[in-house]
């Protein structure tokens, strides 16, 4: 059975008329950038995020950039962030002339290791960017405590976890800023590029709003050097149609995750390969932007190919979509060679070699999911059919 990694058409089809109405409304308004649609979406999104202020921007990447600009991060500054994350987390630091300092991850949740953060702090450290990877919060109490003790800013990268909470508190509000992405593959996906910056700090919100629009207030009077990070009215209107469904999308993702856990648990840690299911911690919600399993070599594993790559080949041969988030940790990326030799980060290097994300989009059917589980289970028990693995 063919199972796509993601099928956005299934999500948009039931709300097609509402989306078309929103499109017509914007078309007829003649107002295409910021304005009423953006303001309405910002207040609805702030409520969902549990934040006092929400600022609509062009993308999750720009939300990160804008947050760091508003905090005054620049040349000479160091910003600690995980290596096992999407590129934008560290790319935005470098774009401002600051230096990303990479920290290893925790083996259970894929999120950055607070003890590692503490060891990397120098007099130049200005901020920490915890990423709530795959939809589950990083260890924010430890991170906030370290940040407070060393007077560091915290920008939470909430790109994959919009609407999730940590110990009952909404993500994005635990640091100075939270940055959200509405890239189409995220839990709340726009029909194009869009993002959001959230904060509870009125002064920072005001500064970010100015910087979003070239630092100008009033128009053509520039108080600071900002950029063009303005959200389109059309994207705000379309996102406004999808936002009320976010809770339901999340529930469906969580149900799929539970179902995978049930179906795959019996293969956990045995067979030709070692399978590890994602940890879901009790003190935080996991909104399952990705359901990411790990596949390592079991005692009987042989052959040049990694078990993860072999599993992927096995899934592809059965028409099942999967993706590797992320194959190369950031400290090993070519573009960061200028930073000089990087200390090894063994946990995230191992994760990069072992992870594979399975289809978990809300509209995935039970039959589709069963065939994914079956294919994974078959591989874990039998190994790749085409490889001699010394059975
Ligand atoms: C998607 C993502 C971003 C960037 O968001 P865009 O909207 O694609 O610019 C940043 N950080 C993480 C962790 C992401 O997953």
Coordinates of C-alpha atoms and ligand atoms in Angstrom, one line a residue:
X1 CA 0.0 0.0 0.0
X2 CA 1.3 3.4 -0.9
X3 CA 1.5 5.7 2.1
X4 CA 2.8 9.3 1.7
X5 CA 4.9 10.9 4.4
X6 CA 2.4 13.8 4.2
X7 CA -0.6 14.7 2.1
X8 CA -1.7 18.3 2.5
X9 CA -4.5 18.0 0.1
X10 CA -6.4 15.8 2.5
X11 CA -6.2 18.5 5.2
X12 CA -7.3 21.3 3.0
X13 CA -10.1 19.5 1.1
X14 CA -12.7 19.6 3.9
X15 CA -12.1 23.3 4.5
X16 CA -11.9 24.2 0.8
X17 CA -14.9 26.6 0.8
X18 CA -13.8 28.5 3.9
X19 CA -10.3 28.9 2.4
X20 CA -11.8 30.2 -0.9
X21 CA -14.0 32.6 1.1
X22 CA -10.9 33.9 2.9
X23 CA -9.1 34.3 -0.4
X24 CA -12.0 36.3 -1.9
X25 CA -12.2 38.4 1.2
X26 CA -8.5 39.4 0.9
X27 CA -8.8 39.8 -2.9
X28 CA -11.8 42.2 -2.5
X29 CA -10.2 44.1 0.4
X30 CA -7.2 45.3 -1.7
X31 CA -5.1 45.2 1.5
X32 CA -2.4 42.6 1.0
X33 CA 0.3 43.2 3.6
X34 CA -0.3 43.5 7.4
X35 CA -3.6 45.2 8.2
X36 CA -6.8 43.8 9.7
X37 CA -6.4 40.2 8.6
X38 CA -2.9 40.0 10.1
X39 CA -4.1 41.7 13.4
X40 CA -7.0 39.3 13.7
X41 CA -4.8 36.3 13.1
X42 CA -2.2 37.6 15.6
X43 CA -4.7 37.9 18.4
X44 CA -6.2 34.5 17.7
X45 CA -2.7 33.0 17.5
X46 CA -1.6 34.7 20.7
X47 CA -4.6 33.1 22.5
X48 CA -3.6 29.6 21.2
X49 CA 0.0 30.3 22.1
X50 CA -1.0 31.5 25.6
X51 CA 1.2 34.6 24.9
X52 CA 0.4 38.3 25.5
X53 CA 1.9 39.4 22.2
X54 CA 2.1 37.7 18.8
X55 CA 3.7 39.2 15.7
X56 CA 3.1 37.8 12.3
X57 CA 6.2 37.4 10.2
X58 CA 7.3 35.9 6.9
X59 CA 8.7 32.6 8.1
X60 CA 9.9 30.7 11.1
X61 CA 13.5 31.5 10.0
X62 CA 12.6 35.2 10.0
X63 CA 11.0 34.9 13.4
X64 CA 14.3 33.6 14.7
X65 CA 16.3 36.4 13.0
X66 CA 13.9 39.0 14.3
X67 CA 14.0 37.7 17.8
X68 CA 17.8 37.8 17.9
X69 CA 17.8 41.3 16.3
X70 CA 15.4 42.6 18.9
X71 CA 17.7 41.1 21.6
X72 CA 20.6 43.0 20.1
X73 CA 22.6 39.9 19.2
X74 CA 25.5 40.7 16.9
X75 CA 29.2 40.3 16.2
X76 CA 31.3 39.0 19.1
X77 CA 28.3 37.4 20.7
X78 CA 27.9 33.6 21.2
X79 CA 24.6 31.9 21.1
X80 CA 24.3 28.3 22.4
X81 CA 22.0 26.1 20.4
X82 CA 21.5 22.4 19.6
X83 CA 23.4 20.8 16.7
X84 CA 20.6 18.3 16.1
X85 CA 18.0 20.7 14.7
X86 CA 16.9 22.3 11.5
X87 CA 19.5 24.6 9.9
X88 CA 17.7 27.9 10.6
X89 CA 18.2 27.7 14.4
X90 CA 22.0 28.3 13.9
X91 CA 21.9 30.0 10.5
X92 CA 20.0 33.0 12.0
X93 CA 22.8 33.4 14.6
X94 CA 25.5 33.4 12.0
X95 CA 23.6 35.8 9.7
X96 CA 23.8 38.4 12.5
X97 CA 27.6 38.0 12.7
X98 CA 27.3 36.1 16.0
X99 CA 28.8 32.7 16.7
X100 CA 26.6 29.6 17.1
X101 CA 28.0 27.3 19.8
X102 CA 26.7 23.8 19.4
X103 CA 25.6 21.6 22.3
X104 CA 24.9 17.9 22.3
X105 CA 21.4 16.5 22.8
X106 CA 19.8 14.2 25.3
X107 CA 19.5 10.6 24.2
X108 CA 15.9 10.2 25.2
X109 CA 14.1 13.3 23.7
X110 CA 16.3 14.5 20.9
X111 CA 16.4 17.9 22.7
X112 CA 19.4 19.9 23.9
X113 CA 21.3 18.9 27.0
X114 CA 21.1 21.6 29.8
X115 CA 24.3 20.3 31.5
X116 CA 26.1 20.7 28.2
X117 CA 24.8 24.3 27.9
X118 CA 26.3 25.2 31.2
X119 CA 29.7 23.9 30.2
X120 CA 29.8 26.0 27.1
X121 CA 29.0 29.4 28.7
X122 CA 31.8 32.0 28.3
X123 CA 31.8 35.8 29.0
X124 CA 30.7 36.3 25.4
X125 CA 27.6 34.1 25.7
X126 CA 24.4 36.1 25.2
X127 CA 21.6 33.7 24.5
X128 CA 20.4 30.1 24.4
X129 CA 18.1 28.8 21.7
X130 CA 16.3 25.6 23.0
X131 CA 14.5 23.8 20.2
X132 CA 11.4 21.8 21.0
X133 CA 12.2 19.2 18.5
X134 CA 9.6 17.1 16.8
X135 CA 6.8 18.6 19.0
X136 CA 8.1 18.0 22.5
X137 CA 9.5 20.5 24.9
X138 CA 13.1 20.8 25.9
X139 CA 14.0 20.7 29.6
X140 CA 13.0 24.3 30.1
X141 CA 13.2 24.5 33.9
X142 CA 16.9 23.7 33.8
X143 CA 17.5 26.0 30.8
X144 CA 15.7 28.9 32.4
X145 CA 17.6 28.4 35.6
X146 CA 20.9 28.5 33.8
X147 CA 19.9 31.5 31.7
X148 CA 18.8 33.4 34.8
X149 CA 22.0 32.6 36.7
X150 CA 24.2 33.8 33.8
X151 CA 21.8 36.6 32.7
X152 CA 21.3 35.1 29.2
X153 CA 18.4 35.6 26.9
X154 CA 16.3 32.6 25.8
X155 CA 14.7 32.3 22.4
X156 CA 12.6 29.2 22.2
X157 CA 12.4 27.7 18.7
X158 CA 8.8 26.5 18.7
X159 CA 8.8 25.9 14.9
X160 CA 7.7 22.2 15.5
X161 CA 5.7 22.7 18.7
X162 CA 3.1 25.4 18.3
X163 CA 0.4 24.7 20.9
X164 CA 2.5 22.4 23.1
X165 CA 3.1 22.9 26.8
X166 CA 5.8 22.1 29.4
X167 CA 4.7 21.5 33.0
X168 CA 1.4 23.2 32.1
X169 CA 3.0 26.3 30.7
X170 CA 2.7 27.1 27.0
X171 CA 5.9 26.9 24.9
X172 CA 7.2 30.1 23.5
X173 CA 6.4 32.0 26.7
X174 CA 9.0 30.5 28.9
X175 CA 11.9 32.6 27.5
X176 CA 12.1 36.1 26.0
X177 CA 10.7 35.1 22.7
X178 CA 9.1 32.0 21.0
X179 CA 9.5 31.6 17.3
X180 CA 6.9 29.7 15.3
X181 CA 6.9 28.4 11.7
X182 CA 3.8 27.8 9.6
X183 CA 5.8 26.1 6.8
X184 CA 3.3 23.7 5.2
X185 CA 4.8 20.6 6.9
X186 CA 4.4 22.0 10.4
X187 CA 1.4 21.2 12.6
X188 CA -0.3 24.4 11.6
X189 CA 0.7 24.8 7.9
X190 CA 0.2 27.8 5.8
X191 CA -0.4 27.7 2.0
X192 CA 3.0 29.2 1.6
X193 CA 5.6 30.8 3.9
X194 CA 4.6 32.3 7.2
X195 CA 5.8 32.5 10.8
X196 CA 5.1 34.1 14.2
X197 CA 7.0 35.6 17.0
X198 CA 5.5 35.4 20.5
X199 CA 6.5 37.1 23.7
X200 CA 5.1 38.2 27.1
X201 CA 7.4 41.3 27.2
X202 CA 5.7 44.5 26.0
X203 CA 9.0 46.3 25.3
X204 CA 10.4 43.4 23.3
X205 CA 7.1 43.1 21.3
X206 CA 7.2 46.7 20.4
X207 CA 10.8 46.5 19.3
X208 CA 10.2 43.4 17.2
X209 CA 7.2 45.1 15.6
X210 CA 9.3 48.0 14.5
X211 CA 12.2 45.8 13.3
X212 CA 9.6 43.8 11.2
X213 CA 9.0 46.9 9.2
X214 CA 12.5 48.3 8.6
X215 CA 12.6 49.9 12.1
X216 CA 10.3 52.7 10.9
X217 CA 7.9 54.7 13.0
X218 CA 6.2 56.7 11.7
X219 CA 6.6 55.6 8.1
X220 CA 9.9 56.7 6.6
X221 CA 11.4 57.7 10.0
X222 CA 13.8 54.9 10.9
X223 CA 14.7 54.5 14.6
X224 CA 16.7 51.3 14.0
X225 CA 17.8 49.1 11.2
X226 CA 15.3 46.3 10.7
X227 CA 14.1 44.4 7.7
X228 CA 11.0 43.3 5.8
X229 CA 9.6 40.5 7.9
X230 CA 5.9 41.4 7.3
X231 CA 3.2 38.7 7.1
X232 CA 0.9 38.8 4.1
X233 CA -2.8 39.4 4.7
X234 CA -3.6 36.3 2.5
X235 CA -1.5 34.0 4.6
X236 CA -3.0 35.4 7.8
X237 CA -6.5 34.9 6.5
X238 CA -5.9 31.3 5.3
X239 CA -4.1 30.5 8.6
X240 CA -7.1 32.0 10.4
X241 CA -9.3 29.3 8.8
X242 CA -7.0 26.5 9.8
X243 CA -6.2 27.7 13.4
X244 CA -9.5 26.5 15.0
X245 CA -8.7 23.0 13.7
X246 CA -5.2 22.8 15.3
X247 CA -6.4 21.0 18.4
X248 CA -8.1 18.3 16.4
X249 CA -5.0 17.9 14.1
X250 CA -2.9 17.6 17.2
X251 CA -5.2 15.0 18.8
X252 CA -5.1 12.9 15.6
X253 CA -1.3 13.1 15.5
X254 CA -1.2 12.0 19.2
X255 CA -3.5 9.1 18.5
X256 CA -1.3 8.0 15.6
X257 CA 1.7 8.1 17.9
X258 CA -0.1 6.0 20.5
X259 CA -1.1 3.5 17.8
X260 CA 2.5 3.3 16.5
X261 CA 3.7 2.8 20.1
X262 CA 1.2 -0.1 20.5
X263 CA 2.0 -1.7 17.2
X264 CA 5.8 -1.3 17.3
X265 CA 6.4 -1.8 21.0
X266 CA 6.8 -5.5 20.7
X267 CA 9.7 -5.0 18.3
X268 CA 11.4 -2.5 20.6
X269 CA 15.0 -3.5 21.3
X270 CA 15.1 -6.9 19.6
X271 CA 15.6 -8.5 16.2
X272 CA 18.2 -8.0 13.5
X273 CA 18.2 -4.3 14.4
X274 CA 17.6 -2.3 17.6
X275 CA 14.5 -0.3 17.4
X276 CA 13.8 2.6 19.7
X277 CA 10.5 4.4 19.9
X278 CA 10.3 8.1 20.7
X279 CA 10.1 9.0 24.4
X280 CA 6.9 10.9 25.4
X281 CA 7.5 12.5 28.8
X282 CA 4.7 12.9 31.3
X283 CA 5.3 16.4 32.4
X284 CA 4.9 17.9 28.9
X285 CA 2.7 17.5 25.9
X286 CA 4.1 16.0 22.7
X287 CA 2.2 17.4 19.7
X288 CA 4.0 14.9 17.4
X289 CA 5.1 17.1 14.5
X290 CA 7.2 14.1 13.7
X291 CA 7.1 10.5 14.9
X292 CA 10.8 9.7 14.8
X293 CA 12.1 6.2 15.6
X294 CA 15.7 5.2 15.9
X295 CA 17.2 2.1 14.3
X296 CA 20.6 0.9 15.4
X297 CA 22.6 -2.2 14.6
X298 CA 21.5 -5.3 16.6
X299 CA 24.0 -8.1 17.5
X300 CA 23.4 -9.9 14.3
X301 CA 23.7 -6.9 12.0
X302 CA 26.2 -7.2 9.2
X303 CA 26.9 -5.5 6.0
X304 CA 28.1 -2.1 4.9
X305 CA 24.7 -0.3 4.9
X306 CA 23.5 1.3 8.1
X307 CA 20.3 -0.3 9.5
X308 CA 18.5 3.0 9.2
X309 CA 19.4 3.3 5.5
X310 CA 18.3 -0.3 4.9
X311 CA 15.0 0.3 6.7
X312 CA 14.4 3.3 4.6
X313 CA 15.1 1.3 1.4
X314 CA 12.7 -1.3 2.7
X315 CA 10.0 1.3 3.3
X316 CA 10.5 3.0 -0.1
X317 CA 10.3 -0.4 -1.9
X318 CA 6.8 -0.8 -0.3
X319 CA 5.7 2.7 -1.3
X320 CA 5.9 4.1 2.2
X321 CA 7.2 7.6 2.6
X322 CA 9.7 8.5 5.3
X323 CA 12.2 11.2 5.9
X324 CA 15.4 11.7 7.8
X325 CA 15.3 14.7 10.1
X326 CA 18.3 15.3 10.2
X327 CA 21.1 13.4 8.4
X328 CA 23.9 15.8 9.3
X329 CA 24.2 17.6 12.6
X330 CA 24.9 21.3 12.3
X331 CA 28.4 21.2 13.8
X332 CA 29.4 18.9 11.0
X333 CA 28.0 21.1 8.2
X334 CA 30.4 22.6 5.6
X335 CA 29.1 26.1 6.0
X336 CA 30.3 26.2 9.7
X337 CA 33.9 25.1 9.0
X338 CA 34.9 28.7 9.6
X339 CA 34.0 28.3 13.2
X340 CA 37.1 26.1 13.5
X341 CA 37.4 22.5 14.8
X342 CA 34.2 21.4 16.5
X343 CA 34.3 19.1 19.5
X344 CA 32.5 15.8 18.8
X345 CA 28.9 15.6 19.9
X346 CA 28.5 11.9 20.1
X347 CA 24.8 11.7 20.9
X348 CA 23.6 13.9 18.1
X349 CA 26.0 12.2 15.7
X350 CA 24.5 8.9 16.6
X351 CA 21.0 10.2 16.3
X352 CA 21.7 11.6 12.8
X353 CA 22.8 8.1 11.8
X354 CA 19.8 6.3 13.4
X355 CA 16.7 8.4 13.0
X356 CA 13.8 8.0 10.6
X357 CA 10.5 9.8 10.7
X358 CA 7.3 7.9 9.7
X359 CA 4.0 9.2 8.3
X360 CA 2.0 10.8 11.1
X361 CA -0.1 13.5 9.5
X362 CA -3.6 13.9 11.0
X363 CA -5.5 12.4 8.0
X364 CA -3.4 9.2 7.9
X365 CA -5.9 6.3 7.9
X366 CA -5.8 3.2 10.1
X367 CA -5.1 0.9 7.2
X368 CA -2.2 3.1 6.0
X369 CA -0.8 3.2 9.5
X370 CA -1.1 -0.5 9.9
X371 CA 0.9 -1.1 6.7
X372 CA 3.6 1.2 7.9
X373 CA 3.9 -0.6 11.2
X374 CA 3.8 -3.9 9.5
X375 CA 6.7 -2.9 7.2
X376 CA 8.8 -1.6 10.1
X377 CA 8.1 -4.7 12.2
X378 CA 8.9 -7.0 9.3
X379 CA 12.2 -5.3 8.8
X380 CA 13.1 -5.3 12.5
X381 CA 12.4 -9.0 12.8
X382 CA 13.8 -10.2 9.5
X383 CA 16.3 -7.6 8.5
X384 CA 16.5 -6.5 4.9
X385 CA 15.5 -9.4 2.6
X386 CA 18.1 -8.5 0.0
X387 CA 21.1 -8.5 2.4
X388 CA 22.8 -11.5 3.9
X389 CA 23.0 -10.7 7.5
X390 CA 24.3 -14.0 8.9
X391 CA 21.1 -15.5 10.0
Ligands
LIG1 C1 10.9 24.7 10.1 C2 11.8 25.1 11.2 C3 12.4 26.4 11.2 C4 12.2 27.4 10.1 O1 10.9 27.7 9.7 P1 10.6 28.2 8.3 O2 9.2 28.7 8.4 O3 10.8 27.1 7.3 O4 11.5 29.3 7.9 C5 13.2 26.7 12.2 N1 13.5 25.8 13.2 C6 13.0 24.6 13.2 C7 13.4 23.7 14.3 C8 12.2 24.1 12.2 O5 11.7 22.9 12.2

